[in-house]
Coordinates of C-alpha atoms in Angstrom, one line a residue:
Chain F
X1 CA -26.1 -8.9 -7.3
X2 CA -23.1 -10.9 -4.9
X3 CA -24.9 -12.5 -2.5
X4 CA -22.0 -13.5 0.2
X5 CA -19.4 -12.2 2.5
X6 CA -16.4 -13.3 4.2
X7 CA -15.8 -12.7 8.2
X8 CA -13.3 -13.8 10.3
X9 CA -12.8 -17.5 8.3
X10 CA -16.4 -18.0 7.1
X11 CA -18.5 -17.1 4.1
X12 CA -22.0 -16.1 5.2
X13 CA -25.0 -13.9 3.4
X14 CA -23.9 -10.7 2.3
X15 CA -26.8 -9.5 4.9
X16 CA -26.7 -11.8 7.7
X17 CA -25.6 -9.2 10.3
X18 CA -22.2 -10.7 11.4
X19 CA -20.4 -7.7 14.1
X20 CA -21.1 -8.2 17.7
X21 CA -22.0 -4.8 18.9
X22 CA -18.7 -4.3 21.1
X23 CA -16.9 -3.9 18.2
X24 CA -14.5 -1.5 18.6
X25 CA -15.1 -0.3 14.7
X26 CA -18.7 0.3 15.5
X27 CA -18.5 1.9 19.1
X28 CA -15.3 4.1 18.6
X29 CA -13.8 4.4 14.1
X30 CA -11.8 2.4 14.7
X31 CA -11.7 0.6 11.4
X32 CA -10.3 0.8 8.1
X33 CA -10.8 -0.5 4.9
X34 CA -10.0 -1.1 1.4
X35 CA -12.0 -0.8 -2.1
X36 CA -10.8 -2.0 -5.6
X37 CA -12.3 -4.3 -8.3
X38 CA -12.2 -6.5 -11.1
X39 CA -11.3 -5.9 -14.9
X40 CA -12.0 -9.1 -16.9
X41 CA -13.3 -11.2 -13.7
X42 CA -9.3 -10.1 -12.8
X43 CA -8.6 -8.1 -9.3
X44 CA -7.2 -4.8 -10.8
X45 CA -3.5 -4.2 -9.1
X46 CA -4.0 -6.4 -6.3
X47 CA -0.4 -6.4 -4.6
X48 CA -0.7 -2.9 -4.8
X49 CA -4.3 -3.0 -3.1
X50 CA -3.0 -5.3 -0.6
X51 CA 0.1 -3.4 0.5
X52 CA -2.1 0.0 1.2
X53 CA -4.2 -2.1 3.4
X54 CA -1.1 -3.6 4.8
X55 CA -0.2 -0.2 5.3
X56 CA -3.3 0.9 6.6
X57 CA -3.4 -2.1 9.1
X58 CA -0.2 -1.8 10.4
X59 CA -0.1 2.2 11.1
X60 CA -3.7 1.5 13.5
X61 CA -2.0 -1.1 14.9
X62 CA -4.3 -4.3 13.9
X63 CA -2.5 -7.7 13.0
X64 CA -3.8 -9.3 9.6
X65 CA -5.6 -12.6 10.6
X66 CA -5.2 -13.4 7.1
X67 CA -2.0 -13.8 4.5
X68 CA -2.3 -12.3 1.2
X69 CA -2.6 -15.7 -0.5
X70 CA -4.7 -16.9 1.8
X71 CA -6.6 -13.7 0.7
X72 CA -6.5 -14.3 -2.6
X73 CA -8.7 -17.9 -2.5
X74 CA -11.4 -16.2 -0.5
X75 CA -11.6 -13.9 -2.9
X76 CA -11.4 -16.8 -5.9
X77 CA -14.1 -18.2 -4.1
X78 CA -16.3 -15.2 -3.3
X79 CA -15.7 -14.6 -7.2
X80 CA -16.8 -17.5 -8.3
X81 CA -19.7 -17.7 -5.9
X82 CA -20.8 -14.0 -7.0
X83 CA -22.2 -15.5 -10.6
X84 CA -21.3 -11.6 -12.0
X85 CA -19.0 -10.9 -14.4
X86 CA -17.3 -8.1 -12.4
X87 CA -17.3 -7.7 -8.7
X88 CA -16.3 -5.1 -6.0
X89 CA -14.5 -6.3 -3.1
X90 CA -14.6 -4.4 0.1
X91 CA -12.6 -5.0 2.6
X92 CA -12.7 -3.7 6.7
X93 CA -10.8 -4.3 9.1
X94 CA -11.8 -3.4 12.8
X95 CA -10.3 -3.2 16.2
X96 CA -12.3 -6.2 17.1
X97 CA -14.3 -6.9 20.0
X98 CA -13.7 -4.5 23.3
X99 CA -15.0 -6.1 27.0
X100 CA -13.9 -2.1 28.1
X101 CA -14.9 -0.7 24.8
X102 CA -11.8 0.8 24.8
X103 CA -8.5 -2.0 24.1
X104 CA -7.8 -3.9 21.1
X105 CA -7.9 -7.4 21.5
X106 CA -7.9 -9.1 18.1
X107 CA -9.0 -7.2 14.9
X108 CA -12.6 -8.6 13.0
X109 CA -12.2 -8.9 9.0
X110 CA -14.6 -8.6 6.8
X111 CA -14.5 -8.7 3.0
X112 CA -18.1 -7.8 1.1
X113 CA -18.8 -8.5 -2.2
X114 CA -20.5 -5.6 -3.6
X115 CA -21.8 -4.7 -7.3
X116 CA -19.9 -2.7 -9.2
X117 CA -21.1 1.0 -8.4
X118 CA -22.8 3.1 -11.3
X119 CA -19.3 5.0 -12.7
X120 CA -21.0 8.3 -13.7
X121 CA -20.8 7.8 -17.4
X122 CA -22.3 11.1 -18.2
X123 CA -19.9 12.5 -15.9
X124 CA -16.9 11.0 -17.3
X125 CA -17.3 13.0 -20.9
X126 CA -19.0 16.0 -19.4
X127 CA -17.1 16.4 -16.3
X128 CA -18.6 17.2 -12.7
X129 CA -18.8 19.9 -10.5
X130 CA -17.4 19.9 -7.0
X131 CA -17.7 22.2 -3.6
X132 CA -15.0 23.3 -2.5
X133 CA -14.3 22.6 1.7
X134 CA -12.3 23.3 4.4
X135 CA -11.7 20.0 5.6
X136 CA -8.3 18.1 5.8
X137 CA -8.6 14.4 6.7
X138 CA -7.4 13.3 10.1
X139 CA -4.9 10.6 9.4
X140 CA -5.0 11.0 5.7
X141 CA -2.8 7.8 4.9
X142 CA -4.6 5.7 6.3
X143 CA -8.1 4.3 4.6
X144 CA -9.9 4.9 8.0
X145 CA -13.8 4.2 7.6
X146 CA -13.8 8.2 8.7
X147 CA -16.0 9.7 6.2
X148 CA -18.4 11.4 8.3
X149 CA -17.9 15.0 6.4
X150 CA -18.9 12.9 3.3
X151 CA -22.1 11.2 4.2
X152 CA -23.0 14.7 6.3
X153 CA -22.8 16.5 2.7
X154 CA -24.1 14.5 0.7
X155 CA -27.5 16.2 0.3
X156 CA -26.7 19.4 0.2
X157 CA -23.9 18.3 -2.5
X158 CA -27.4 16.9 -4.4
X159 CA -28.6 20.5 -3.6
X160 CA -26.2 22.4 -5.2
X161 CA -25.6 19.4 -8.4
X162 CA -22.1 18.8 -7.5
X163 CA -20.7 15.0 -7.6
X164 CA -18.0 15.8 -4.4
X165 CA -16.1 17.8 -2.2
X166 CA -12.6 19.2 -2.6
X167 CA -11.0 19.1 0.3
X168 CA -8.5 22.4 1.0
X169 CA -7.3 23.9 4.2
X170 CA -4.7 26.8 4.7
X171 CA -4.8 27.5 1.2
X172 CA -3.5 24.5 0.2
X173 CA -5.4 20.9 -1.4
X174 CA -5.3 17.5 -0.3
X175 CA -7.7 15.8 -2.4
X176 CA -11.6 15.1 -2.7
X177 CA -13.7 13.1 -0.3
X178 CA -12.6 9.6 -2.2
X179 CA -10.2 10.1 -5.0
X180 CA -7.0 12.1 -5.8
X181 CA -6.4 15.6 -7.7
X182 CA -4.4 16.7 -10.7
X183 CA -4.0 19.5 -12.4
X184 CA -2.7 20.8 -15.5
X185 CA -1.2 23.9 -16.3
X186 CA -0.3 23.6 -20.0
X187 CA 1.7 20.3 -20.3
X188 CA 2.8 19.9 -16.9
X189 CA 0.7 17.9 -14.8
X190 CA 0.3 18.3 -11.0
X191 CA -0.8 16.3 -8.1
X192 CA -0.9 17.0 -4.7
X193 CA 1.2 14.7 -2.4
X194 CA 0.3 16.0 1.1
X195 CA -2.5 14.7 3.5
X196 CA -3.4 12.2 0.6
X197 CA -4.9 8.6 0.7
X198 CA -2.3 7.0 -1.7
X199 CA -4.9 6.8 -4.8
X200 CA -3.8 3.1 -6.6
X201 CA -5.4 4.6 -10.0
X202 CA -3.7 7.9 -8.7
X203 CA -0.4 6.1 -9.4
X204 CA -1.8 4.0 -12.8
X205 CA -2.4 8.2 -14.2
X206 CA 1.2 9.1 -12.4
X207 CA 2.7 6.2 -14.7
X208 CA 0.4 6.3 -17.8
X209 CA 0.8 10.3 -18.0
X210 CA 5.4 10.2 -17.6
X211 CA 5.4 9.1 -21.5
X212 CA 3.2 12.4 -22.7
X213 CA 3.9 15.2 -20.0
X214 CA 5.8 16.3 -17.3
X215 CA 4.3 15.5 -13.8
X216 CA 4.9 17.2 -10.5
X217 CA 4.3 15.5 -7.8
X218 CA 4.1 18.2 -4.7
X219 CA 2.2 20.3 -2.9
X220 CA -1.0 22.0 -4.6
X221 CA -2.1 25.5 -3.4
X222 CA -6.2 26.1 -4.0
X223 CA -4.7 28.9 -6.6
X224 CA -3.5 26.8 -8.6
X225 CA -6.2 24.5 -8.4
X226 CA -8.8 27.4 -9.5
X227 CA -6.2 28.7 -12.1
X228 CA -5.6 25.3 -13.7
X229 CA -6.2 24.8 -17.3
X230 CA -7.4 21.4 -16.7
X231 CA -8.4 19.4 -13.5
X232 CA -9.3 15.9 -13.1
X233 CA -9.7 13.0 -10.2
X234 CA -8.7 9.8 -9.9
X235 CA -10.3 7.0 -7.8
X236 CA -11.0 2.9 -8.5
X237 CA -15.0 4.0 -9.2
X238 CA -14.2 7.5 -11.3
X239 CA -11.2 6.3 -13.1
X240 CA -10.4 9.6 -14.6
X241 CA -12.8 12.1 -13.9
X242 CA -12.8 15.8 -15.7
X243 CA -13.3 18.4 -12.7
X244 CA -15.1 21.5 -14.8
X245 CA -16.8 23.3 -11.6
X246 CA -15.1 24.1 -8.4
X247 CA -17.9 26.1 -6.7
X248 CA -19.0 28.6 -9.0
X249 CA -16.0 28.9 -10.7
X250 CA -15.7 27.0 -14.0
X251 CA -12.1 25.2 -15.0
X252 CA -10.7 26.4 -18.0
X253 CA -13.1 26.8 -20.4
X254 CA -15.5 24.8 -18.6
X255 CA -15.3 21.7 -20.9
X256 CA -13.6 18.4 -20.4
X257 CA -10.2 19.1 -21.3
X258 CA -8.1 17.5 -23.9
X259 CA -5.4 16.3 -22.3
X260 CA -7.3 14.8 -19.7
X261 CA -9.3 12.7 -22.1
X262 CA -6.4 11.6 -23.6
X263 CA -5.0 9.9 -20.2
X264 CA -8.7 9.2 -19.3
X265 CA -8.9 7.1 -22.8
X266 CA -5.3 5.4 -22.2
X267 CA -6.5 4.4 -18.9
X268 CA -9.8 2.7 -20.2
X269 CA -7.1 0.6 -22.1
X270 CA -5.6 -0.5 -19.9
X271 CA -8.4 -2.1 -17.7
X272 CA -10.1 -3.1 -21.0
X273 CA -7.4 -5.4 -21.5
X274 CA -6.6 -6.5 -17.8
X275 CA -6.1 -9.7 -17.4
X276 CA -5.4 -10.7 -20.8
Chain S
X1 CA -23.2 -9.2 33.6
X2 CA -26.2 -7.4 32.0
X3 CA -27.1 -9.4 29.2
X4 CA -29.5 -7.8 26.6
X5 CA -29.6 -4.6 23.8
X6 CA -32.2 -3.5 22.6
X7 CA -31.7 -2.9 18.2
X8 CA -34.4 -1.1 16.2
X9 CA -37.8 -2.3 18.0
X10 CA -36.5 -5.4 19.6
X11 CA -34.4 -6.2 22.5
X12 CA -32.3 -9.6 22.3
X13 CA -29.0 -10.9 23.7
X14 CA -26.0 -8.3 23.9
X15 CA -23.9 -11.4 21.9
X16 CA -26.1 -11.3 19.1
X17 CA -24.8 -9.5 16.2
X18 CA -27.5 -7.1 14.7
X19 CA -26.1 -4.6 12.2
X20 CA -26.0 -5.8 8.7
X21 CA -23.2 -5.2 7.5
X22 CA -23.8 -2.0 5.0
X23 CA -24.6 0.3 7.9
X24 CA -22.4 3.3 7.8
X25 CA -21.6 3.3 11.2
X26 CA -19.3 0.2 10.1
X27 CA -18.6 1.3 6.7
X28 CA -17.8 5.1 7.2
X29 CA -17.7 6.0 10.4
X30 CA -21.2 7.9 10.7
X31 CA -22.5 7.1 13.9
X32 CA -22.6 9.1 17.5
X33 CA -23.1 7.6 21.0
X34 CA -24.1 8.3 23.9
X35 CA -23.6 7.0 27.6
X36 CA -24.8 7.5 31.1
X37 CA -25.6 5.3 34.1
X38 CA -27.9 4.2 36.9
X39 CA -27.1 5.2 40.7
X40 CA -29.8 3.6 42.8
X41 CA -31.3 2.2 40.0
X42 CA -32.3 5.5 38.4
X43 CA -30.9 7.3 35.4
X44 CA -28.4 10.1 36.4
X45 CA -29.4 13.2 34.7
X46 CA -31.3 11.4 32.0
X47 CA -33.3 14.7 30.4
X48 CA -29.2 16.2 30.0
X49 CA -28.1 13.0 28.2
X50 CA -30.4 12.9 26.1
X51 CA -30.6 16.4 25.2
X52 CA -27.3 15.8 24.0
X53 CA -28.3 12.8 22.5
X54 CA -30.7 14.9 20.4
X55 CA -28.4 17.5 19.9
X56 CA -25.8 14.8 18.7
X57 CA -28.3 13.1 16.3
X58 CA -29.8 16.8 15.3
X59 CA -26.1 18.2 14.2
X60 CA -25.4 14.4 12.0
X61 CA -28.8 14.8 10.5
X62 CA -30.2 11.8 11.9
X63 CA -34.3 11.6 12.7
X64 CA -34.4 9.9 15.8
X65 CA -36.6 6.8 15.8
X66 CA -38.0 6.9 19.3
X67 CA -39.3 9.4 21.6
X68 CA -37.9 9.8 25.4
X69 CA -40.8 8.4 26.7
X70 CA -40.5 5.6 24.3
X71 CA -36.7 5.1 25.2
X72 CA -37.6 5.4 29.2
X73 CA -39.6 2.4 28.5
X74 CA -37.0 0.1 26.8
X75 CA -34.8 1.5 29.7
X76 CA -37.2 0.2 32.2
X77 CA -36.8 -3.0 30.7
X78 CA -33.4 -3.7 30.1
X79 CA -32.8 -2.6 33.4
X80 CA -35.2 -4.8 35.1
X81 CA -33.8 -8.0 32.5
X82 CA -30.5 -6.7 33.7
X83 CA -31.0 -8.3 37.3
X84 CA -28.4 -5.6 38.6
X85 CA -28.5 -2.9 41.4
X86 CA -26.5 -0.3 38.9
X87 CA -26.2 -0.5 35.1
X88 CA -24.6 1.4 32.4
X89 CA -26.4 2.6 28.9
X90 CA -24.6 2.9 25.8
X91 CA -26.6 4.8 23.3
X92 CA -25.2 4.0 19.5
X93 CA -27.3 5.8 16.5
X94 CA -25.7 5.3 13.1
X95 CA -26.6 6.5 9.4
X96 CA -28.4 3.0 9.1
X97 CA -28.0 0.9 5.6
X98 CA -26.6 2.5 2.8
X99 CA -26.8 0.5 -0.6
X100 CA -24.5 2.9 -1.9
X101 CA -22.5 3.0 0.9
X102 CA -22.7 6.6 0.8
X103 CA -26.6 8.0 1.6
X104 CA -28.5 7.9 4.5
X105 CA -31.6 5.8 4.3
X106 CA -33.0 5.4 7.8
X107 CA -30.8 5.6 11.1
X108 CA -30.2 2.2 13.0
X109 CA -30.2 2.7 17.1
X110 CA -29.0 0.2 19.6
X111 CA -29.0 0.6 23.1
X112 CA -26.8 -1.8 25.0
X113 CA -26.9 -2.7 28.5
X114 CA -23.6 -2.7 30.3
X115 CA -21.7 -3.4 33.3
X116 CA -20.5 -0.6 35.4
X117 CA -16.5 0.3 34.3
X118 CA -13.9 0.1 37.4
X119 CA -14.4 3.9 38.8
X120 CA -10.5 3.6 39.2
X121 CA -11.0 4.5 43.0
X122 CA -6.9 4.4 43.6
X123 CA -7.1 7.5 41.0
X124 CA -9.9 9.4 42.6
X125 CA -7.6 9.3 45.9
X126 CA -4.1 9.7 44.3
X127 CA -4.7 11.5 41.2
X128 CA -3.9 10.2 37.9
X129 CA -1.2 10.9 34.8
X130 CA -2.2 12.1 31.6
X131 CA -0.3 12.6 28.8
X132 CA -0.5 16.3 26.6
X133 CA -1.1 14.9 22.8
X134 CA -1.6 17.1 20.1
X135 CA -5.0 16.8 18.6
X136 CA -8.4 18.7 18.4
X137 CA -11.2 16.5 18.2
X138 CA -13.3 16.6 14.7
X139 CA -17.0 18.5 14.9
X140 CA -16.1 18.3 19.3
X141 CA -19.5 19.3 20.1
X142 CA -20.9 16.2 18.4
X143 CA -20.6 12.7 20.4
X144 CA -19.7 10.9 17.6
X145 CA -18.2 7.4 17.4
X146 CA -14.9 8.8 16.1
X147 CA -12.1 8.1 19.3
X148 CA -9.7 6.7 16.6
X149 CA -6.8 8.3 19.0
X150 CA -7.5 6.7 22.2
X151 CA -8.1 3.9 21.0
X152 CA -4.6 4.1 18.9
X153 CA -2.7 5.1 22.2
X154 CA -4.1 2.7 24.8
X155 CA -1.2 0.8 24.8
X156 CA 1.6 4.0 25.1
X157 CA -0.7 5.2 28.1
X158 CA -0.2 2.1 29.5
X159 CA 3.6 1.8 28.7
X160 CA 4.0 5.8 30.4
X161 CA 1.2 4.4 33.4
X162 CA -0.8 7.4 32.1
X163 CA -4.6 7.1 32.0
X164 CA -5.5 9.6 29.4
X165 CA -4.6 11.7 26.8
X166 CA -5.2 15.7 27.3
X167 CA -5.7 17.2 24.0
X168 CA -4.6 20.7 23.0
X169 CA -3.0 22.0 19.9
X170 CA -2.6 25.8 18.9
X171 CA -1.4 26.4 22.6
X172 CA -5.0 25.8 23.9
X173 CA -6.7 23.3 25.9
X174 CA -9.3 21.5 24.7
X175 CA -10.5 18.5 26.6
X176 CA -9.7 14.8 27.5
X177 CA -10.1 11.7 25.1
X178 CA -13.8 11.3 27.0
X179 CA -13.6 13.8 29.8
X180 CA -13.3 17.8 30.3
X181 CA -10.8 19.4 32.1
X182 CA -10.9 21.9 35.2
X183 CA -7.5 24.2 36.7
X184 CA -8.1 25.6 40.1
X185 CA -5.9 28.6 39.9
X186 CA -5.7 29.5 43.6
X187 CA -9.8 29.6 44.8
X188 CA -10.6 30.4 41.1
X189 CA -11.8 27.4 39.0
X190 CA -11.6 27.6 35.2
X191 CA -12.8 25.3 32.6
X192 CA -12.5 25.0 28.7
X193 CA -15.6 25.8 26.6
X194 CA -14.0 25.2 22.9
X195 CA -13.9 22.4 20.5
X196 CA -15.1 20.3 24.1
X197 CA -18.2 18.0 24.2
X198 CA -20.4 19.3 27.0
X199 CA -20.2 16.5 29.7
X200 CA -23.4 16.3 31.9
X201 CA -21.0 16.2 34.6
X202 CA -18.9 18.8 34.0
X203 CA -22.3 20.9 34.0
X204 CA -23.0 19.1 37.6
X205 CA -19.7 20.2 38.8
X206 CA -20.2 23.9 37.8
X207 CA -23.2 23.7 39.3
X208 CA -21.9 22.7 42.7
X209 CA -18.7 24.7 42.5
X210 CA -20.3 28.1 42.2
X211 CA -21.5 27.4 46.1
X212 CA -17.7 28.1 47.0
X213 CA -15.6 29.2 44.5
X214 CA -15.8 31.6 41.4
X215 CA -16.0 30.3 38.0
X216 CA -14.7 30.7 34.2
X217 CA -15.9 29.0 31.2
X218 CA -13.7 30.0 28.7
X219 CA -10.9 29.4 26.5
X220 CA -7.8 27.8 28.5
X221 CA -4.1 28.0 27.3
X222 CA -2.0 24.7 28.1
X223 CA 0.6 27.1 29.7
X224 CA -2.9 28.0 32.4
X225 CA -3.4 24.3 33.2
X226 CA 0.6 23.2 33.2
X227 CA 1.1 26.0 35.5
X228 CA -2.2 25.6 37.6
X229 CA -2.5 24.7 41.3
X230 CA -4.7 21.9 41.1
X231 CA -6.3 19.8 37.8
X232 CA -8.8 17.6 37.8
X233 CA -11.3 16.1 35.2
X234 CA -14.8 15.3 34.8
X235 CA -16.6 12.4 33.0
X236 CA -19.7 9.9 33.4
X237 CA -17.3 7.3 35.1
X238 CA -14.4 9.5 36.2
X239 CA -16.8 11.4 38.6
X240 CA -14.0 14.3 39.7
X241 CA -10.9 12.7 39.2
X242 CA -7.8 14.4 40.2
X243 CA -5.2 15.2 37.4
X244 CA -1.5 15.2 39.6
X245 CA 0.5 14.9 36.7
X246 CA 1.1 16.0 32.9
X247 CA 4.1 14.3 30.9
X248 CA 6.9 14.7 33.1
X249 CA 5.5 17.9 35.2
X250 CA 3.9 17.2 38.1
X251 CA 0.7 19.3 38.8
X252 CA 1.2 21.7 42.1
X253 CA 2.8 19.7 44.5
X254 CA 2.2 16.7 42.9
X255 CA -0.8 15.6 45.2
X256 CA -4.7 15.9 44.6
X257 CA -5.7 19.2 45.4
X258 CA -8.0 20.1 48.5
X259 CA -10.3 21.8 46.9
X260 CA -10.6 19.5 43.8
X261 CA -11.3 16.5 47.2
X262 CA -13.9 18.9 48.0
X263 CA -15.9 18.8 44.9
X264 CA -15.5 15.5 44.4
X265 CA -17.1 14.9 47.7
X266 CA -20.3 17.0 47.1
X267 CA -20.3 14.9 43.9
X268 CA -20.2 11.6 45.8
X269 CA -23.0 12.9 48.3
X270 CA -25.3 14.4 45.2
X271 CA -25.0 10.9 43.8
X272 CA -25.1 8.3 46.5
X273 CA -28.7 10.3 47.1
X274 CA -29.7 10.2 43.5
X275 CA -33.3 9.4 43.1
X276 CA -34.0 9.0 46.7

């Protein structure tokens, strides 16, 4: 287990309690964040980590206290100090501390150093169910900390033995609570490029799957989500994740489906020789 | 300056940083407040706020970990350790620490101890601007910690020397970033009862209006308020505050209404005799 965390220039216990309470990411969302890992003690895709959170940072408004090479020793360090193997690193961003609770002053950074999480083996060869729910993110392209449909499901998505929620509105899909969608119908692969958190292993799958099929990248109506041959997700923790169950409605024939193994086996390649 | 919060059982200096940092009020948003204040030294309303409060924690699914009588206690106290006539409360109850950063464990609740805001007095006189922004706040009946849009747009209000944001989208009316609205439309006053969060004093200012005038709670279109004789808004600071402008248009004549003065007097006698 890491036992540190970086905040705002210092590394500290991973739970010393390090926010004053005036935060403006604790007292009003304002925060975002970013989530990726390591492959071979390597930070998977890092510049393209760091330029979503770039992204992220600049469309709230919040100045980066830190460079990216600057980033890149504390995370070196928090590495090294972490005595795993492979490490998560989580990083938030806040509006910083508000006298008003109400203007920015000067953003708070935080990066954790987190185990990886379990990845849902089982899941990955099997496939997983998922609910289907009218929800479309508020600010989609940014990696708010706004997951409060997510943490409000998440027992009754227990309940019901589904692994997520797939977010739809006005017939159309955006994507699940914390990874992307695709979709094949025969050869051609779909994902949706609407109200989307730009997925990083999203556009590994984009690039891995060019050289085998053809892949839309557009707009994805629910009907062709539950009329797919094949569906899948794509996030940093699922990799890629057979869909089999949307509601009660199986996919296909309700089996992991070939081609999605295939770019599911092609991307465990390509991590298993990160770095080398 | 108040200078103590009370954090799960224990109160301690409002500097001191108390959340570890897995609580998903940090992480992912999940976390509601709540926030009232003292006018001669006594709670306004306290058995409404914290209704809501319960309602708030009820609807996220969060088991409170005190009882009123418990939290009029720690109330008692801060306020006496406050060494101030008048005090603020800010209520914040999040989904506690989450090792996987996705389920609820056990709820963390801080109460902090705060100054009174400026009341904005030149606004109660003069009236203020608010700008129309096209938004509908996220489960609105829930105080949650989600003001991601405020916050966002604090400096354009200042740029426009507007002091709010009026949300509406769909060609209805819904509310203010932390306020409701009210339209006189000659001696007929009309508030919104959609997608708002009921304020404890837009409940007090029904209550006194009914004495003199006749009274909607329903849905109301954003042509009704642009087109309305007088505005005004209601919140735990802004008492009745005058609304003279929206964008460019001003409201009526431009001037706070009479009979919008006249409820914001018999708000100003109700609580300058609070508690005595």
């Amino acid at each position: 287990m890491p036992h540190y965390q970086y905040f705002n220039g210092e590394i500290v216990p991973l739970d010393q309690p390090v926010f004053q309470t005036n935060d403006l990411g604790i007292l009003r969302g304002y925060g975002l964040f970013d989530y990726f890992r390591t492959y071979n003690g390597v930070p998977f895709r890092w510049d393209d980590y760091w330029q979503r959170f770039e992204n992220s940072a600049r469309l709230l408004k919040l100045p980066l206290p830190v460079t990216q090479q600057e980033t890149e020793k504390i995370l070196a360090d928090l590495y090294a100090m972490s005595g795993e193997t492979e490490v998560a690193f989580r990083f938030v961003l806040t509006g910083g501390y508000a006298p008003d609770s109400v203007h920015m002053v000067q953003p708070n950074f935080l990066i954790r150093t987190e185990a990886l999480p379990q990845d849902n083996p089982a899941g990955r060869l099997k496939g997983i169910k998922v609910l289907p729910y009218e929800y479309v993110r508020d600010l989609p392209e940014i990696k708010t900390t706004n997951y409060v449909h997510m943490v409000l499901m998440a027992d009754e998505l227990k309940r019901q033995n589904a692994a997520d929620l797939l977010f739809h509105k006005d017939g159309e899909v955006s994507e699940l609570t914390r990874s992307n969608i695709f979709i094949f119908h025969g050869d051609k692969l779909i994902t949706s490029d609407r109200n989307i958190l730009n997925g990083i292993t999203r556009r590994v799958v984009i690039e891995l799957a060019k050289a085998d099929f053809e892949v839309e990248v557009r707009p994805v109506t629910y009907k062709e989500v539950i009329t797919a041959d094949e569906v899948f997700t794509t996030s940093t923790t699922k990799w890629v994740m057979p869909v089999v169950q949307i509601g009660d409605l199986p996919v296909g024939n309700g089996q992991a489906g070939t081609r999605t193994l295939h770019l599911q086996r092609q991307f465990e390649e390509l991590v298993a020789h990160w770095g080398k």
